[in-house]
PDB file of C-alpha atoms and ligand atoms in Angstrom:
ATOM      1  CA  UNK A   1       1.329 -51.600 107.481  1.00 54.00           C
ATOM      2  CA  UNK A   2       1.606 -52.792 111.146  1.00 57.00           C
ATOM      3  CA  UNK A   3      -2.078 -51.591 113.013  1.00 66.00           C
ATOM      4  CA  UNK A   4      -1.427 -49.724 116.068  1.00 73.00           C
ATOM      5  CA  UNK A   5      -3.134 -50.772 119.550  1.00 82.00           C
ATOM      6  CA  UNK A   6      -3.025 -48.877 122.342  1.00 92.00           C
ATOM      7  CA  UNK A   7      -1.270 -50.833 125.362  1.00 92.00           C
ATOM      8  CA  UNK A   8      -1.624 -50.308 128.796  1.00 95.00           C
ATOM      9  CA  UNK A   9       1.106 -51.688 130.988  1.00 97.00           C
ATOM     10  CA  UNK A  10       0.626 -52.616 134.968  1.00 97.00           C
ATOM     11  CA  UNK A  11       3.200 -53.832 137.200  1.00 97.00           C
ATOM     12  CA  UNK A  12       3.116 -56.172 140.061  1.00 97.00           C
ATOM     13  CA  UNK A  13       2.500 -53.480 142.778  1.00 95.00           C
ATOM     14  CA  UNK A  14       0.207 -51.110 141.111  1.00 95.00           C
ATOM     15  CA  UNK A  15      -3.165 -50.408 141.944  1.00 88.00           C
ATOM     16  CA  UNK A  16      -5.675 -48.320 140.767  1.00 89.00           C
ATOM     17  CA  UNK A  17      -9.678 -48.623 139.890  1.00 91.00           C
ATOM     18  CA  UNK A  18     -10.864 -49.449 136.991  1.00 94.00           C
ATOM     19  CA  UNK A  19     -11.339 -52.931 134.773  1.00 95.00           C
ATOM     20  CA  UNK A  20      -7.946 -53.337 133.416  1.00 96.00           C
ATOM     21  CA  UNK A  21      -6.687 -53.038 137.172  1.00 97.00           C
ATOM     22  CA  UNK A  22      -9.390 -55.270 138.123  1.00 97.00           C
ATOM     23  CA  UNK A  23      -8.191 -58.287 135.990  1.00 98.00           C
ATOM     24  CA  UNK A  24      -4.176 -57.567 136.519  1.00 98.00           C
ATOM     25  CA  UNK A  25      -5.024 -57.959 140.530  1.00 97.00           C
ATOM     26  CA  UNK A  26      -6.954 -61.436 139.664  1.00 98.00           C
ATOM     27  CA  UNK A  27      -3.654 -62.420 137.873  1.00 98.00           C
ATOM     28  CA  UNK A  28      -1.344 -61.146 140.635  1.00 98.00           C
ATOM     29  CA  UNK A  29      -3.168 -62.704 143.654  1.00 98.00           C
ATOM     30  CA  UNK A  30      -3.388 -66.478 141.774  1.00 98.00           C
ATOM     31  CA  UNK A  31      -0.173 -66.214 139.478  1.00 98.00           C
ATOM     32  CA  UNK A  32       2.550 -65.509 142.432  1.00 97.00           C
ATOM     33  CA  UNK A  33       5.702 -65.706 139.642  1.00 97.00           C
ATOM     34  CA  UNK A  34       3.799 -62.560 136.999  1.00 98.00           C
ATOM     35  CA  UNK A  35       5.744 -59.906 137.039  1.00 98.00           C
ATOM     36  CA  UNK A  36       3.764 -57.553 134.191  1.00 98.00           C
ATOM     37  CA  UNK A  37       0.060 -57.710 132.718  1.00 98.00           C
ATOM     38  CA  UNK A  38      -0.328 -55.831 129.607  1.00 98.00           C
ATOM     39  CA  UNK A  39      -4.326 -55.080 129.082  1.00 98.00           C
ATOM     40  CA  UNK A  40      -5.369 -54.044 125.629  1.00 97.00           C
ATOM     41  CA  UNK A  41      -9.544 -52.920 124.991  1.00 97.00           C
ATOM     42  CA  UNK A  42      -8.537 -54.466 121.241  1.00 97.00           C
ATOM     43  CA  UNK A  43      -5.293 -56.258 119.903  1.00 97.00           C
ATOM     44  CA  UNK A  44      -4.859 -58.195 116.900  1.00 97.00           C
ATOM     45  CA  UNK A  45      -3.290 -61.344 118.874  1.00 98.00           C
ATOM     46  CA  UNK A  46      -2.602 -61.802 122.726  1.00 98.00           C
ATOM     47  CA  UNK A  47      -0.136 -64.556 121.581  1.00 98.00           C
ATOM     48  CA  UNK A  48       1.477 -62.267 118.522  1.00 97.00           C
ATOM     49  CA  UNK A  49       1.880 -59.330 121.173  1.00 97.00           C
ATOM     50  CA  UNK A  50       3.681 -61.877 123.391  1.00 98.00           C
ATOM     51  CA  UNK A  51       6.230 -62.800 121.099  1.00 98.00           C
ATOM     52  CA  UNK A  52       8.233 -59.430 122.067  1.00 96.00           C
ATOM     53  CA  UNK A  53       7.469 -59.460 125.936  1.00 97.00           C
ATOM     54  CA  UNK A  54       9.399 -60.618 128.741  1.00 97.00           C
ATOM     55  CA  UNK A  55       8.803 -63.916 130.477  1.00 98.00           C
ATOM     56  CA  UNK A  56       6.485 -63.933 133.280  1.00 98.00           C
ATOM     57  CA  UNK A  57       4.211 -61.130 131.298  1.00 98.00           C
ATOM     58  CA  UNK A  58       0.216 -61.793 130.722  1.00 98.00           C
ATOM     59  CA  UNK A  59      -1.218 -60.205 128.001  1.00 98.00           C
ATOM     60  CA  UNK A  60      -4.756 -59.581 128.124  1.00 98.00           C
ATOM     61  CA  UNK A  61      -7.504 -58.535 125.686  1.00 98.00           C
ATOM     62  CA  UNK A  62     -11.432 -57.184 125.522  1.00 98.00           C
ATOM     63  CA  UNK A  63     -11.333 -58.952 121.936  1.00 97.00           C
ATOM     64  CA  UNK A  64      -8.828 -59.747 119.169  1.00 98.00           C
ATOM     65  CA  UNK A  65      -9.412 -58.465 115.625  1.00 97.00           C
ATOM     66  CA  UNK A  66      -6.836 -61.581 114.173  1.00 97.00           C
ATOM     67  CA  UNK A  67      -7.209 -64.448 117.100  1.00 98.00           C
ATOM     68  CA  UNK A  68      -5.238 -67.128 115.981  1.00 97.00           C
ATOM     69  CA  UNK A  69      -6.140 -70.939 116.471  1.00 96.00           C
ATOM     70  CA  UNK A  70      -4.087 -73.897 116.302  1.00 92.00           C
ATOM     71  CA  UNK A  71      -3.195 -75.035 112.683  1.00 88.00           C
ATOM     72  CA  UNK A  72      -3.230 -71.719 111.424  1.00 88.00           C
ATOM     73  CA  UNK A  73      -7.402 -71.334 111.860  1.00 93.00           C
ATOM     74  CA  UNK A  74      -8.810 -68.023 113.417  1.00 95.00           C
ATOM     75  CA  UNK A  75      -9.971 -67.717 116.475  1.00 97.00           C
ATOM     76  CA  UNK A  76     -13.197 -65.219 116.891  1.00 96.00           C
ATOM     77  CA  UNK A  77     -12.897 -62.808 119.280  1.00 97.00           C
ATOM     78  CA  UNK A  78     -15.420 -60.844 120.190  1.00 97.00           C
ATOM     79  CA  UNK A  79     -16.056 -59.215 123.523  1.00 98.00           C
ATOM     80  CA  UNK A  80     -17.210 -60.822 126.004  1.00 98.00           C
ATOM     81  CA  UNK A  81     -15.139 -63.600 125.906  1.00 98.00           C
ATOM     82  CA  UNK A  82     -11.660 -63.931 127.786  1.00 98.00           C
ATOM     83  CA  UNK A  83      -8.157 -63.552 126.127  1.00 98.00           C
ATOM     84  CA  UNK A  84      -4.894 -63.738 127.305  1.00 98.00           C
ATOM     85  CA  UNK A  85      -1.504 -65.658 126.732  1.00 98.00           C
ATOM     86  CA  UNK A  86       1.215 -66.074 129.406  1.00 98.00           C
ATOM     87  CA  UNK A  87       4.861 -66.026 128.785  1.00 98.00           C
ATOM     88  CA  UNK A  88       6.593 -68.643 130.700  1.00 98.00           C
ATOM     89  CA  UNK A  89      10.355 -69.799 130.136  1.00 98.00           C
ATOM     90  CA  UNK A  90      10.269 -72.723 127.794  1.00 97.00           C
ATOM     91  CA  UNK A  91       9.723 -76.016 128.761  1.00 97.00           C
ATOM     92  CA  UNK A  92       7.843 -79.045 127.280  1.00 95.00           C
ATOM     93  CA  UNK A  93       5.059 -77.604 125.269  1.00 94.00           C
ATOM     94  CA  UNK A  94       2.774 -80.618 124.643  1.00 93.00           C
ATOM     95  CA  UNK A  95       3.082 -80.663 129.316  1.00 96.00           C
ATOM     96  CA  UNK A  96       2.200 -76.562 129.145  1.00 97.00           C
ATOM     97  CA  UNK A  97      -0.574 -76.652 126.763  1.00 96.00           C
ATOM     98  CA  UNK A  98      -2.340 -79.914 128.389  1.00 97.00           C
ATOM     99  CA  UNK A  99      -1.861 -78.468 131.959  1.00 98.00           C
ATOM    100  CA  UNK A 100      -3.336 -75.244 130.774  1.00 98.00           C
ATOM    101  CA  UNK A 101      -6.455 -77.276 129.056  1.00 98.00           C
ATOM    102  CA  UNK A 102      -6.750 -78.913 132.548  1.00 98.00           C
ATOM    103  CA  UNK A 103      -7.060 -76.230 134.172  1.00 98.00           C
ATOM    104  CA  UNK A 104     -10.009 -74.700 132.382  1.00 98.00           C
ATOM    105  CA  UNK A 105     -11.719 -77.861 132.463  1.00 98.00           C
ATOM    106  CA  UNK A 106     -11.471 -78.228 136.429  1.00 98.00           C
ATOM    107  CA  UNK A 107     -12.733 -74.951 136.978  1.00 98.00           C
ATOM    108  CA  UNK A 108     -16.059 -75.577 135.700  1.00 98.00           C
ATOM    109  CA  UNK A 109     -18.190 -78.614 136.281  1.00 97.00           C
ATOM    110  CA  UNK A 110     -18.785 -80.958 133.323  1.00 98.00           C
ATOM    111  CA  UNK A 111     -16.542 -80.037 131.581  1.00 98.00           C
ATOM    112  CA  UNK A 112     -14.533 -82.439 129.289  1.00 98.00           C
ATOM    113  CA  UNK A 113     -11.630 -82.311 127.024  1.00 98.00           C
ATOM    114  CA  UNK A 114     -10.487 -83.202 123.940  1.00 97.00           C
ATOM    115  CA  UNK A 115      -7.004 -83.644 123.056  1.00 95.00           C
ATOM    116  CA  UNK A 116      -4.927 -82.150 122.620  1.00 93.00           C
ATOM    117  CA  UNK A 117      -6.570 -78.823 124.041  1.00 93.00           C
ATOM    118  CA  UNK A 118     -10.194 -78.170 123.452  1.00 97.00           C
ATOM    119  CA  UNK A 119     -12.310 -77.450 126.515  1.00 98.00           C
ATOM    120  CA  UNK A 120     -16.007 -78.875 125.887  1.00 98.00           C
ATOM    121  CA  UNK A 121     -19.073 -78.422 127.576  1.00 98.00           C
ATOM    122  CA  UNK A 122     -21.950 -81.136 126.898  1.00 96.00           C
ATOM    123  CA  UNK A 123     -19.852 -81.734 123.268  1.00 95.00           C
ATOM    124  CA  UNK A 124     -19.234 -77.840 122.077  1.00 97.00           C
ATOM    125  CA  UNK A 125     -16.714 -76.369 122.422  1.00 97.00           C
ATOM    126  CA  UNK A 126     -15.883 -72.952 124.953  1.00 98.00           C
ATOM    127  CA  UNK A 127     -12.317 -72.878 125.468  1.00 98.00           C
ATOM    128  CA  UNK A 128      -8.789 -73.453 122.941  1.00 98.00           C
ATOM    129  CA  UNK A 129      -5.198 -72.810 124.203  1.00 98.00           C
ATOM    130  CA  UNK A 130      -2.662 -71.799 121.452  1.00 97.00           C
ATOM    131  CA  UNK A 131       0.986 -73.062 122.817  1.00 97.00           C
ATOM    132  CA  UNK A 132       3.798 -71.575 120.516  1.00 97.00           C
ATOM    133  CA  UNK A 133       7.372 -71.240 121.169  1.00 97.00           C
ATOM    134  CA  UNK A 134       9.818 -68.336 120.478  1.00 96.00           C
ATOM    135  CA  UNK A 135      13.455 -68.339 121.365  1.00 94.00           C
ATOM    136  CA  UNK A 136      13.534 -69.277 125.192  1.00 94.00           C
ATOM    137  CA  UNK A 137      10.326 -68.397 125.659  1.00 97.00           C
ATOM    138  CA  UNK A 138       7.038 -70.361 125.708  1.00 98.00           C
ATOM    139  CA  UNK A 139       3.552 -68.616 124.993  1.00 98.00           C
ATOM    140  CA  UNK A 140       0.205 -69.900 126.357  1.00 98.00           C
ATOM    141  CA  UNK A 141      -3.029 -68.361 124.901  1.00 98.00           C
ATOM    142  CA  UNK A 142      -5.982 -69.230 126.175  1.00 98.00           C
ATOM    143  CA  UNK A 143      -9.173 -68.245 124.966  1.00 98.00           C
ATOM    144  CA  UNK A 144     -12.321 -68.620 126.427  1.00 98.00           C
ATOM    145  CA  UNK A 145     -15.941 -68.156 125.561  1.00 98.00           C
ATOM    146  CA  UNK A 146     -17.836 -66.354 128.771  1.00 98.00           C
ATOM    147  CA  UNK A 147     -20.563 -64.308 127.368  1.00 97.00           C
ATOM    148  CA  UNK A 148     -19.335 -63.730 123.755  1.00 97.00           C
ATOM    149  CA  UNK A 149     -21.828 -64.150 120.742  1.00 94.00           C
ATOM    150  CA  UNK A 150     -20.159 -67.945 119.433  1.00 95.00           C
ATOM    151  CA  UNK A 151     -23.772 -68.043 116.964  1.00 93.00           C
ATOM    152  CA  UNK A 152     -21.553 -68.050 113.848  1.00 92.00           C
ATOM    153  CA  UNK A 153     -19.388 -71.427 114.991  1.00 92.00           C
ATOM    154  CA  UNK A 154     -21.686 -74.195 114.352  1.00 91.00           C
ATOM    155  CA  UNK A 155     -19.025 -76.249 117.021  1.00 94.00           C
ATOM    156  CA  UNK A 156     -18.544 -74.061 119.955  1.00 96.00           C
ATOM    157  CA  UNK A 157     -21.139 -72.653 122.931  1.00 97.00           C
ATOM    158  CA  UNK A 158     -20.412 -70.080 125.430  1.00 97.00           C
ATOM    159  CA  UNK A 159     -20.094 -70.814 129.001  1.00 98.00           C
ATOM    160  CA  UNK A 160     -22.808 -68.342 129.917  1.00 96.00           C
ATOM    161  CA  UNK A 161     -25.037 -70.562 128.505  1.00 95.00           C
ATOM    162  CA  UNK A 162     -25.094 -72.923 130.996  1.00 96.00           C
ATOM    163  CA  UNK A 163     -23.590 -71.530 134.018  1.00 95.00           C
ATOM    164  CA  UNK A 164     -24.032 -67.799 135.550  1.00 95.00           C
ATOM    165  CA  UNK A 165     -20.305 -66.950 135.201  1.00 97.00           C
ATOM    166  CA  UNK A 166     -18.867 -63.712 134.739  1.00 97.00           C
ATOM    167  CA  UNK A 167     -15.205 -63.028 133.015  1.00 98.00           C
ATOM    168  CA  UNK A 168     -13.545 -61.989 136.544  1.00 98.00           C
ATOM    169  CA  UNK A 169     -15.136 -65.386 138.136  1.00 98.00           C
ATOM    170  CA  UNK A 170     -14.057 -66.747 135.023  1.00 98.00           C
ATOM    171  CA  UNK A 171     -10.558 -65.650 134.711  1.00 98.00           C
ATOM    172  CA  UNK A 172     -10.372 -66.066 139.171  1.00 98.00           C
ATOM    173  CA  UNK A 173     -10.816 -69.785 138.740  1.00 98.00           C
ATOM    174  CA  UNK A 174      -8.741 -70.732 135.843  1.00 98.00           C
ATOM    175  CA  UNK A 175      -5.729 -68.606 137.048  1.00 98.00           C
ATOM    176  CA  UNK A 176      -5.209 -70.208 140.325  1.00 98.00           C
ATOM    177  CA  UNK A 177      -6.026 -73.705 138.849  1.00 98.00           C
ATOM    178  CA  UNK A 178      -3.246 -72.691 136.143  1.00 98.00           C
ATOM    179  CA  UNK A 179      -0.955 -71.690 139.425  1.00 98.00           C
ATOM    180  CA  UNK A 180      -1.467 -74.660 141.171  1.00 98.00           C
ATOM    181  CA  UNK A 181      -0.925 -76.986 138.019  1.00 98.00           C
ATOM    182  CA  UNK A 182       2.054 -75.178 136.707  1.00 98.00           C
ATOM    183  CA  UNK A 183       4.028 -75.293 140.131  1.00 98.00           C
ATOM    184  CA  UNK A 184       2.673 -79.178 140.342  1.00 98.00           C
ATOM    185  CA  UNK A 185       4.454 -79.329 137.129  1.00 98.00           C
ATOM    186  CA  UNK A 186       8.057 -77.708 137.378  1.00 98.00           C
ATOM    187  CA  UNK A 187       7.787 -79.777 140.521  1.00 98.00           C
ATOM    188  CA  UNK A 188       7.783 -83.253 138.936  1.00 98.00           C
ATOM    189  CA  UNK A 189       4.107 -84.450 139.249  1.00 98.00           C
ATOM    190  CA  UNK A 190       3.189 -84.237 135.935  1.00 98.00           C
ATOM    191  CA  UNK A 191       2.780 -87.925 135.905  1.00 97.00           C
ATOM    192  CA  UNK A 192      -0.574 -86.992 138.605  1.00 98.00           C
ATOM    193  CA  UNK A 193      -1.437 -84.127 136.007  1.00 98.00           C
ATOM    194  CA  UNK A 194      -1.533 -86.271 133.014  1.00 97.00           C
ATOM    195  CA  UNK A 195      -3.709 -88.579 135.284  1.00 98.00           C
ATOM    196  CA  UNK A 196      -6.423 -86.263 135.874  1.00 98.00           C
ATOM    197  CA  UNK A 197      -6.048 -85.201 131.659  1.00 98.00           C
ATOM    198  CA  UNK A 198      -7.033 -88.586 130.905  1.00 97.00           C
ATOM    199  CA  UNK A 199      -9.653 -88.679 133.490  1.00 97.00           C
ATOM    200  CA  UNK A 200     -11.521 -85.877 131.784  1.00 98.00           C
ATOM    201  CA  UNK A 201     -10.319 -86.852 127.947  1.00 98.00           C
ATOM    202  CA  UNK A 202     -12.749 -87.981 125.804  1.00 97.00           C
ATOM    203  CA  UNK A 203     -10.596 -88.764 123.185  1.00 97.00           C
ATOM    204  CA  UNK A 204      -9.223 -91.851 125.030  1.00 96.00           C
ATOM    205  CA  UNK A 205     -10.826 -94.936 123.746  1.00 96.00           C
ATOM    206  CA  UNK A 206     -12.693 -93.106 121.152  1.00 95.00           C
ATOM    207  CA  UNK A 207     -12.395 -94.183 117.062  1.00 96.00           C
ATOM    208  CA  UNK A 208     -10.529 -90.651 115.911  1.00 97.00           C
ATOM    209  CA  UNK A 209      -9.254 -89.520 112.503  1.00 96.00           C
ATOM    210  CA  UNK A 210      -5.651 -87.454 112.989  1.00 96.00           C
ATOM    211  CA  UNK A 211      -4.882 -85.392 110.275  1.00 94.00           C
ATOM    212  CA  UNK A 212      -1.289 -84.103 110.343  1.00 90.00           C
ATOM    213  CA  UNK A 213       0.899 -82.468 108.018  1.00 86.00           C
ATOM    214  CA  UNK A 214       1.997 -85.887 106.514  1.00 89.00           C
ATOM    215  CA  UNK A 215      -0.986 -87.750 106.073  1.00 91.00           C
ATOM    216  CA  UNK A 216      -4.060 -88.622 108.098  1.00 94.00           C
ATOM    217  CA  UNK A 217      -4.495 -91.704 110.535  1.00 95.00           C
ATOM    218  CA  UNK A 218      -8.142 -94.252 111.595  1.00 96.00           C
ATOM    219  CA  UNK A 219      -8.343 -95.449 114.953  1.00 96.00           C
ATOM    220  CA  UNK A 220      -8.785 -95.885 118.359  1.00 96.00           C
ATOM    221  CA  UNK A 221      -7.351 -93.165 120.307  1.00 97.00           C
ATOM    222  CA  UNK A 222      -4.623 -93.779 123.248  1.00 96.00           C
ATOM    223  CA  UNK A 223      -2.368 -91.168 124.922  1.00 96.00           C
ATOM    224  CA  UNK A 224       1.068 -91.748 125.635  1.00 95.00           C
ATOM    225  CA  UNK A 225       2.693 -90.390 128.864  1.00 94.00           C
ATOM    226  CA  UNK A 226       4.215 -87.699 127.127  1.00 93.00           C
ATOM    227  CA  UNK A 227       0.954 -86.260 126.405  1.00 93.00           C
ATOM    228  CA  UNK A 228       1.164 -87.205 122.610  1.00 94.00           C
ATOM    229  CA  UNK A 229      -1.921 -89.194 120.905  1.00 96.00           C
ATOM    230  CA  UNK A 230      -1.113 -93.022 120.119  1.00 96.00           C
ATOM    231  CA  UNK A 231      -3.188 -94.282 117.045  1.00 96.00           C
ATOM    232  CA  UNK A 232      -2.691 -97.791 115.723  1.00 91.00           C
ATOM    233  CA  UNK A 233       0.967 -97.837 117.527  1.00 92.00           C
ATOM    234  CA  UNK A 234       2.028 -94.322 116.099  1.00 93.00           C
ATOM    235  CA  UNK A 235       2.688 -91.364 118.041  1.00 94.00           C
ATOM    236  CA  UNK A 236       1.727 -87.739 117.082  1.00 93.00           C
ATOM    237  CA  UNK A 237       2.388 -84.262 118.880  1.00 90.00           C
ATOM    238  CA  UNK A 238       0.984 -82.395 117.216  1.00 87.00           C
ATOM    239  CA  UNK A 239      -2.307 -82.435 114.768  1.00 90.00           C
ATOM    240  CA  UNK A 240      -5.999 -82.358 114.176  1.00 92.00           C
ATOM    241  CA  UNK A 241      -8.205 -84.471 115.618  1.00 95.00           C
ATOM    242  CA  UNK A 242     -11.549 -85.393 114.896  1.00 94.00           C
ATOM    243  CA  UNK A 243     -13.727 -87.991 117.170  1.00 94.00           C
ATOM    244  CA  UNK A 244     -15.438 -90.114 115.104  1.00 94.00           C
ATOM    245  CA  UNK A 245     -19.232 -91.326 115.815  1.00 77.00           C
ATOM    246  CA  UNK A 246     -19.409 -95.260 115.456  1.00 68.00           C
ATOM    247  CA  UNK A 247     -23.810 -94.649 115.779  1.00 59.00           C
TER     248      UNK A 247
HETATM  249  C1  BTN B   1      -7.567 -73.365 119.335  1.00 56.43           C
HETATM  250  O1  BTN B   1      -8.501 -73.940 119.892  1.00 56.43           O
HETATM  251  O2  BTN B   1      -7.309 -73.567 118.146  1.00 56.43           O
HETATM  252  C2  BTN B   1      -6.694 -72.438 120.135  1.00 56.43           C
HETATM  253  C3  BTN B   1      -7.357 -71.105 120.353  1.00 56.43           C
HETATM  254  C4  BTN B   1      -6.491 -70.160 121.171  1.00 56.43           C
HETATM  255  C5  BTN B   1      -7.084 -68.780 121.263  1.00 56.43           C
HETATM  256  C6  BTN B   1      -6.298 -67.906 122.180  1.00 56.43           C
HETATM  257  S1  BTN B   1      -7.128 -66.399 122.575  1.00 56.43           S
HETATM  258  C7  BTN B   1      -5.681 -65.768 123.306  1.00 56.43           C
HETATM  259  C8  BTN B   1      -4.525 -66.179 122.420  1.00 56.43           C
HETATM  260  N1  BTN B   1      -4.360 -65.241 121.328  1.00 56.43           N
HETATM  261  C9  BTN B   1      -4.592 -65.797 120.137  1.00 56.43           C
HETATM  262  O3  BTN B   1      -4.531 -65.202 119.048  1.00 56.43           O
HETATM  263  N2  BTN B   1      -4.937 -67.072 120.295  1.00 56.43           N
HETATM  264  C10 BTN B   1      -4.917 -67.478 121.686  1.00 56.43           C
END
C-alpha cells in the first residue's frame, strides 16, 4: 500500500508567511524558469514524487522516510538537512548532474568533488545529487547535509560542522549557482563548466577502483569532455567510484 504525504503546492506568484513560503520565494527569486514548488514536512522521495510532476516543478522536503542514492543505496534523511529535486526537460544527464555537483561545491569554500557527484568537505562527504530520467523529463535531486545528525555514516559530515550555515543560506546559494550554471549550459559553455569540474575534482589524477555493472576497473583516473571517467583508455558513465590511497 502506497503511504500518503500530505503536499502543499505554491505557484510562482503566491505569497504568504510561513517556512514552506519562505523556501518557494528562495527558489523563485534564483530559479527565473520554476513555475511550481511542491513543499512536503515528510515524503518518501523528492525524486520519486517528481516522476509525476510537470517540468520546471521543485519538490522540496523537511526529510525523506525512503531517500534514494545513486546505485540503488539509501539516502538518510533526517531533518535538518536540505532535499529537493528539480524537473527540467531532458537533456544530457551526465552535463545536469555534474553542473548541479558544481554548483554545491562553489557555494561553499573548500569544498571539493568527487566524480561523478559527491560534494566533500575536508574528505567527507555533505552533499549527493541523484540524476534520473523519465520520459522527456530529467530529475535532479540534490541532497544536502546542513544541520542533520550524519553520526550513523562513517563517510559523510554535515556542513554545520564547519561553517555557520543555515538551510535558507544554504538552499540561497546553491539555487542561484544552479541558475547561473544551468543557463551557462543550454547556452553552449559547458566546455567552461566542465573546466571549473575538473578544477575542483579530486578524482583526476587519483589511482581509483570503478565498479560498474559489468565488472570493476584499477587506475588512474581521467575525465573525458563528456563528463564520463577515463580509466586505463575506457570510458564509463555511469558507476561507483572509489579513490584509492597509494600511502
Ligand atoms: C548520492 O550521493 O548517492 C545521491 C544522493 C541524492 C539524494 C537526493 S535528496 C533529494 C532527492 N530525493 C532522493 O530520494 N534522492 C535525492
Amino acid at each position: 500500500m502506497q503511504e500518503s504525504f500530505s503536499e502543499f503546492r505554491i505557484r510562482r506568484g503566491e505569497t504568504a508567511e510561513g517556512k514552506a513560503f519562505e523556501f518557494a520565494s528562495i527558489a523563485f527569486r534564483n530559479l527565473p524558469f520554476i513555475e511550481e514548488f511542491y513543499f512536503y514536512e515528510s515524503i518518501d522521495s523528492t525524486n520519486e514524487r517528481a516522476k509525476s510532476g510537470k517540468i520546471f516543478s521543485i519538490f522540496f522536503a523537511e526529510e525523506q522516510k525512503k531517500g534514494r542514492g545513486r546505485l540503488d543505496r539509501e539516502w538518510i534523511s533526517k531533518k535538518g538537512g536540505l532535499y529537493f529535486s528539480i524537473n527540467l526537460p531532458l537533456y544530457s544527464l551526465t552535463k545536469l548532474t555534474l553542473i548541479s555537483a558544481l554548483s554545491v561545491a562553489e557555494a561553499f569554500e573548500n569544498a571539493r568533488l568527487k566524480w561523478p557527484n559527491d560534494v566533500l568537505l575536508f574528505g567527507k562527504k555533505f552533499c549527493g545529487v541523484l540524476g534520473e530520467t523519465i520520459g522527456e523529463k530529467a530529475i535532479i535531486g540534490i541532497g544536502i547535509n546542513v544541520e542533520n545528525d550524519v553520526r550513523e555514516v562513517s563517510f559523510a559530515c554535515n556542513l554545520s560542522s564547519f561553517y555557520p550555515v543555515s538551510r535558507e543560506e544554504a538552499f540561497e546559494r546553491v539555487t542561484r549557482n544552479f541558475a547561473i550554471n544551468y543557463i551557462d549550459l543550454l547556452a553552449g559553455k559547458w566546455e567552461e563548466l566542465f573546466a571549473r569540474y575538473v578544477e575542483l575534482c579530486e578524482t583526476v589524477g587519483r589511482k581509483v577502483r570503478v565498479i560498474t555493472p559489468t565488472g570493476e576497473i584499477e587506475g588512474i583516473a581521467e575525465l573525458g569532455k563528456d563528463g564520463a571517467i577515463v580509466v586505463d583508455g575506457k570510458k564509463i558513465y555511469s558507476g561507483d567510484c572509489v579513490h584509492i590511497r597509494t600511502i
